[in-house]
Short mmCIF file of C-alpha atoms in Angstrom, two decimals:
data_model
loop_
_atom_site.label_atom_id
_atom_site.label_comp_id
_atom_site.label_asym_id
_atom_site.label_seq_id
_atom_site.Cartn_x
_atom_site.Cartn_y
_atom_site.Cartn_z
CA UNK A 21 -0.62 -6.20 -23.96
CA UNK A 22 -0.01 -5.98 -27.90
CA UNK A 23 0.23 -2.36 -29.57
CA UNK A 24 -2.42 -3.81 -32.06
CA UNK A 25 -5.46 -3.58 -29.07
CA UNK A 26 -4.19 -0.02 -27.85
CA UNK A 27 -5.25 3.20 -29.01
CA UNK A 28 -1.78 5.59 -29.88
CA UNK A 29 -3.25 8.29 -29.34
CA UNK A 30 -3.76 7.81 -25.30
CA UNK A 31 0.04 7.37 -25.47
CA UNK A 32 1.87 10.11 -24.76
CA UNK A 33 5.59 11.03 -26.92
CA UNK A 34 8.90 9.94 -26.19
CA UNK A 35 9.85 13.99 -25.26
CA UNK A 36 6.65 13.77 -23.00
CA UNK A 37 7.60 10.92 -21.55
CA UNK A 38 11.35 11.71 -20.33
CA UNK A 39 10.13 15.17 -19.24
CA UNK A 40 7.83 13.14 -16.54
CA UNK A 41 11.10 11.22 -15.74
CA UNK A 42 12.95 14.38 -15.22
CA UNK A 43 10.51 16.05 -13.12
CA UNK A 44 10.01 12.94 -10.59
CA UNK A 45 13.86 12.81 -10.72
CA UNK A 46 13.67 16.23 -9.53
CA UNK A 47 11.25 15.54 -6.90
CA UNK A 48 11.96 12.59 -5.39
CA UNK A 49 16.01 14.44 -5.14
CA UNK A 50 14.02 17.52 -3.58
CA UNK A 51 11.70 15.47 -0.99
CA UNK A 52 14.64 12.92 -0.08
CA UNK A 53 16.61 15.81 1.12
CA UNK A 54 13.76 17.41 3.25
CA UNK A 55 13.37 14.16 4.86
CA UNK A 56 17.26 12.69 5.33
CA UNK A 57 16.63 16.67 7.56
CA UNK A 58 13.52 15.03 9.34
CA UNK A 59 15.07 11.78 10.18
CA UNK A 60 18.82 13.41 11.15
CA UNK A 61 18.38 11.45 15.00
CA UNK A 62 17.55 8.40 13.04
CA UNK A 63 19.15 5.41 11.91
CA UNK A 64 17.51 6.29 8.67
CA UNK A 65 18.88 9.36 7.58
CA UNK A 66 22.13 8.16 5.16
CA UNK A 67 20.20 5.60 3.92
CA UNK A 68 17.26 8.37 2.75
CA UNK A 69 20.49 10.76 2.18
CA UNK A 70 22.01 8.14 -0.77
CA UNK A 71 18.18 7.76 -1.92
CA UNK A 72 18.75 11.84 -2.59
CA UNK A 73 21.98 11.42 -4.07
CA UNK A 74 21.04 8.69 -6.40
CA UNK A 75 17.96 10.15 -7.44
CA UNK A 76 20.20 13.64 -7.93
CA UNK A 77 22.14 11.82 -10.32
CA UNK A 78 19.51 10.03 -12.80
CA UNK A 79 18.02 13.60 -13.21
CA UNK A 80 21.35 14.63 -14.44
CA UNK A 81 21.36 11.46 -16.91
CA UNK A 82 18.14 12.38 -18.09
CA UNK A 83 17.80 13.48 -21.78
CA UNK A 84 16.22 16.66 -21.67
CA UNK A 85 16.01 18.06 -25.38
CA UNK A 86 12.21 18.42 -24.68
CA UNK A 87 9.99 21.44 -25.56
CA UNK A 88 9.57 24.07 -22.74
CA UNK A 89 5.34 22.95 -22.74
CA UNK A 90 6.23 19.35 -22.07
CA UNK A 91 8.57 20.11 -18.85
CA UNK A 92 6.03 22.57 -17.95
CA UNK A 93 3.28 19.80 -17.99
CA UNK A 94 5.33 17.22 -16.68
CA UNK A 95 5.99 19.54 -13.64
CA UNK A 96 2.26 20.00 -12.90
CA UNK A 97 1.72 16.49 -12.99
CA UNK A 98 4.33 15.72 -10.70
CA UNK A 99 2.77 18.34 -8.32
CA UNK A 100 -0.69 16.83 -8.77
CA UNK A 101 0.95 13.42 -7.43
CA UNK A 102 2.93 15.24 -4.57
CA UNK A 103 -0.19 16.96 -3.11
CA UNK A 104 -2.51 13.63 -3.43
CA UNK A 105 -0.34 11.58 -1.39
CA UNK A 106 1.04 14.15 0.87
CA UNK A 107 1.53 12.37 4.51
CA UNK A 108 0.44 13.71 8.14
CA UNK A 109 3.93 13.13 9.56
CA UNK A 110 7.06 12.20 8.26
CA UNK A 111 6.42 8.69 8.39
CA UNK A 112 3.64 8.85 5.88
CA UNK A 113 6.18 11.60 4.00
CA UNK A 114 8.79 8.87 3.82
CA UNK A 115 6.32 6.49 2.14
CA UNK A 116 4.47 8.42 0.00
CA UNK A 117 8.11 9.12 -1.47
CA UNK A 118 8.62 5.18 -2.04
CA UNK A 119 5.61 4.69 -3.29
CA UNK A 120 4.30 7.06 -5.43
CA UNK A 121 7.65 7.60 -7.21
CA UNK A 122 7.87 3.84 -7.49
CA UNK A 123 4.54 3.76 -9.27
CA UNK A 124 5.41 7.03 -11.28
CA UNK A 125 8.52 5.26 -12.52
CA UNK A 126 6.59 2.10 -13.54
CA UNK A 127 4.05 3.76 -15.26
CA UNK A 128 6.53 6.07 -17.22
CA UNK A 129 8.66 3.21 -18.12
CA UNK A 130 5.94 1.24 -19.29
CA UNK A 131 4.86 4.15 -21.42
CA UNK A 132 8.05 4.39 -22.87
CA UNK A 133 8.00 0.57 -24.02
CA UNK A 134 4.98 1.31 -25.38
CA UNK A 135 5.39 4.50 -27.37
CA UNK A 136 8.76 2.85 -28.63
CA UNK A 137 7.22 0.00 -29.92
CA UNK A 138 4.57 1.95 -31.86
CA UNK A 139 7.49 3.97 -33.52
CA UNK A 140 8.92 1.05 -34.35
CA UNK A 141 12.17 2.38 -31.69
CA UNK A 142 13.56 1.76 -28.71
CA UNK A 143 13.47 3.88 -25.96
CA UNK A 144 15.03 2.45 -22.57
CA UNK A 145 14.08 4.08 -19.03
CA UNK A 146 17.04 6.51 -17.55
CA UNK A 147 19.13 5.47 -14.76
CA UNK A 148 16.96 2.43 -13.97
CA UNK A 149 19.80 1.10 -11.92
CA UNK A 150 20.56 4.87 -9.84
CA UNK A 151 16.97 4.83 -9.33
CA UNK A 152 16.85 0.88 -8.21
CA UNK A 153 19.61 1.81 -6.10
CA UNK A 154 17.47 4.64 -4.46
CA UNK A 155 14.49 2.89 -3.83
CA UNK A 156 16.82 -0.15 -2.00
CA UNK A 157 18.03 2.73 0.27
CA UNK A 158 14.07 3.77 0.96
CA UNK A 159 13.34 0.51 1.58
CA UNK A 160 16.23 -0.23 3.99
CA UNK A 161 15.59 3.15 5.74
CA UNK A 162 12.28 1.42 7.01
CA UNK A 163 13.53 -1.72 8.11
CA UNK A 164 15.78 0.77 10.63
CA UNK A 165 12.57 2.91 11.44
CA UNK A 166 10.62 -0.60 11.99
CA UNK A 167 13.05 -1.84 13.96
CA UNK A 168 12.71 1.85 15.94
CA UNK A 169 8.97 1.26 16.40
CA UNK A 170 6.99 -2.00 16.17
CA UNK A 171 3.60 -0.40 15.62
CA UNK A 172 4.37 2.00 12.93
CA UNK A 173 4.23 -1.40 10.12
CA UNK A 174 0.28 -1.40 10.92
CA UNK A 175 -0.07 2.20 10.43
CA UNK A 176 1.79 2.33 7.55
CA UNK A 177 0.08 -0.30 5.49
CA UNK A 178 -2.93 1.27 5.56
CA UNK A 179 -1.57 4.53 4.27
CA UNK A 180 0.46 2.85 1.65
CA UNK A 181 -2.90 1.13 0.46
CA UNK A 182 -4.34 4.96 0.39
CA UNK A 183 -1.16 6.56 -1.48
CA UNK A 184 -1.48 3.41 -4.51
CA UNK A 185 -5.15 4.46 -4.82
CA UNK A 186 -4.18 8.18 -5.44
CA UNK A 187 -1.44 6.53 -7.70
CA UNK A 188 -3.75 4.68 -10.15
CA UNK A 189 -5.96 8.31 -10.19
CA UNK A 190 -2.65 9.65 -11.44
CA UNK A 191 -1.40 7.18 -13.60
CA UNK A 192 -4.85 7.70 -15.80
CA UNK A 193 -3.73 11.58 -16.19
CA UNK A 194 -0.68 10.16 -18.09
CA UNK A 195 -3.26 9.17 -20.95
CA UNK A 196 -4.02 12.28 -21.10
CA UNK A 197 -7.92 11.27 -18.89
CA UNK A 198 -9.07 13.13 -16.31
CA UNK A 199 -9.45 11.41 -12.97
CA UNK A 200 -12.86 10.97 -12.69
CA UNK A 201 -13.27 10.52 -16.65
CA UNK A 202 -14.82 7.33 -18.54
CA UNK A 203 -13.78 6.53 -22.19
CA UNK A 204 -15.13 3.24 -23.21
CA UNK A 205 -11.79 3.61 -25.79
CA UNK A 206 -9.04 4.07 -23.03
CA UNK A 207 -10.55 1.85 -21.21
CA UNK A 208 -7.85 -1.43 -22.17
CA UNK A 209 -4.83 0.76 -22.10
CA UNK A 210 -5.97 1.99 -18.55
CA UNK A 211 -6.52 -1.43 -17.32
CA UNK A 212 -3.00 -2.55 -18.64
CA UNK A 213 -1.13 0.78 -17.10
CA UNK A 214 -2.99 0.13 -13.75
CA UNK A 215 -2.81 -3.27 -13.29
CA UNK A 216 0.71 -4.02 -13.95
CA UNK A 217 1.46 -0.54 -11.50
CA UNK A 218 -0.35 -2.41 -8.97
CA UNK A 219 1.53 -5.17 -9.36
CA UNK A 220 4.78 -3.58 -8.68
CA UNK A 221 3.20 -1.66 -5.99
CA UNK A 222 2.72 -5.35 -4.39
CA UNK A 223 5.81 -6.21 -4.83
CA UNK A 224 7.16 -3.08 -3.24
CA UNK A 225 4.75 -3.70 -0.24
CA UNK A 226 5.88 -7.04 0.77
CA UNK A 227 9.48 -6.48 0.50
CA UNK A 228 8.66 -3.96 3.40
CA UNK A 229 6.71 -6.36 4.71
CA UNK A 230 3.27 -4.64 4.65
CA UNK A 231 -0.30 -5.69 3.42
CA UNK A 232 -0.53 -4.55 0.40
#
């Protein structure tokens, strides 16, 4: 999508922008821990324990000369995304992790390409590599909890399907929309966030092997 057909002012600043990366840094560190805990009898467990570390260390990388408000915002909506796609079991937990965060990311780095490119900058995504890193150890956690449990795959497609839905709800908040709002002007930018989200969120799906 060119800059020319958005509207800048549904894109939110550079500062904005890495506080949301520190804050799901800072989450996805925080829930990784409480579930390498949860999955200590498993198979799983160092694989979601180098997820923490990883993610642990992009949060460090992240450049944080941002104004108190924007850390303060970017905290809420990192909450907001935590409690919508908050799992039954630790199962779910363990997805909602990969998934949402994986979404989060996209839609953050996608913002930043964008916000860049209006400035006329550059702005490249923090730690993309760490955080690569992390979501290969997520994802190879569930081939060992698969392996554990044949039915679980079924089960877990059709709350991955539920946690992307929540997702593109959040993902419209980053434009500064509510979830429920309709503004004939947003409307391209949200279809571009969303869509391209989505199709990472595919992608994520079928390297676990589940219907997206």
């Amino acid at each position: 999508m060119a800059t020319s057909s958005m509207n800048p002012q549904f894109i939110p600043s550079i500062a904005r922008l890495r506080a949301l990366e520190a804050a799901i840094f800072s989450r996805g560190e925080q829930e990784a821990a409480k579930l390498a805990g949860d999955f200590v009898d498993s198979g799983a467990c160092e694989l979601i324990a180098a997820a923490r570390d990883e993610f642990a260390a992009a949060a460090a990388e992240v450049d944080t000369k941002t104004e108190a408000g924007d850390i303060r915002t970017a905290d809420a909506s990192v909450d907001a995304l935590r409690t919508a796609v908050a799992g039954h079991d630790k199962q779910e937990e363990l997805l909602s992790l990969h998934i949402a965060l994986g979404f989060a990311v996209d839609a953050v780095t996608l913002l930043l390409g964008a916000r860049a490119e209006l400035n006329g900058t550059e702005a490249e995504p923090t730690a993309a590599e760490r955080v690569a890193s992390a979501q290969e150890s997520l994802a190879s956690a569930f081939d060992a909890l698969f392996a554990d449990d044949t039915l679980l795959d079924d089960r877990l497609a059709m709350w991955g399907r539920r946690v992307a839905g929540d997702c593109a709800v959040w993902a419209r908040t980053l434009l500064g929309l509510e979830s429920d709002e309709s503004n004939p002007e947003a409307d391209e930018t949200v279809e571009w966030l969303v869509s391209h989200c989505f199709s990472e969120h595919s992608r994520r799906m079928n390297k676990l092997k589940l219907a997206a």
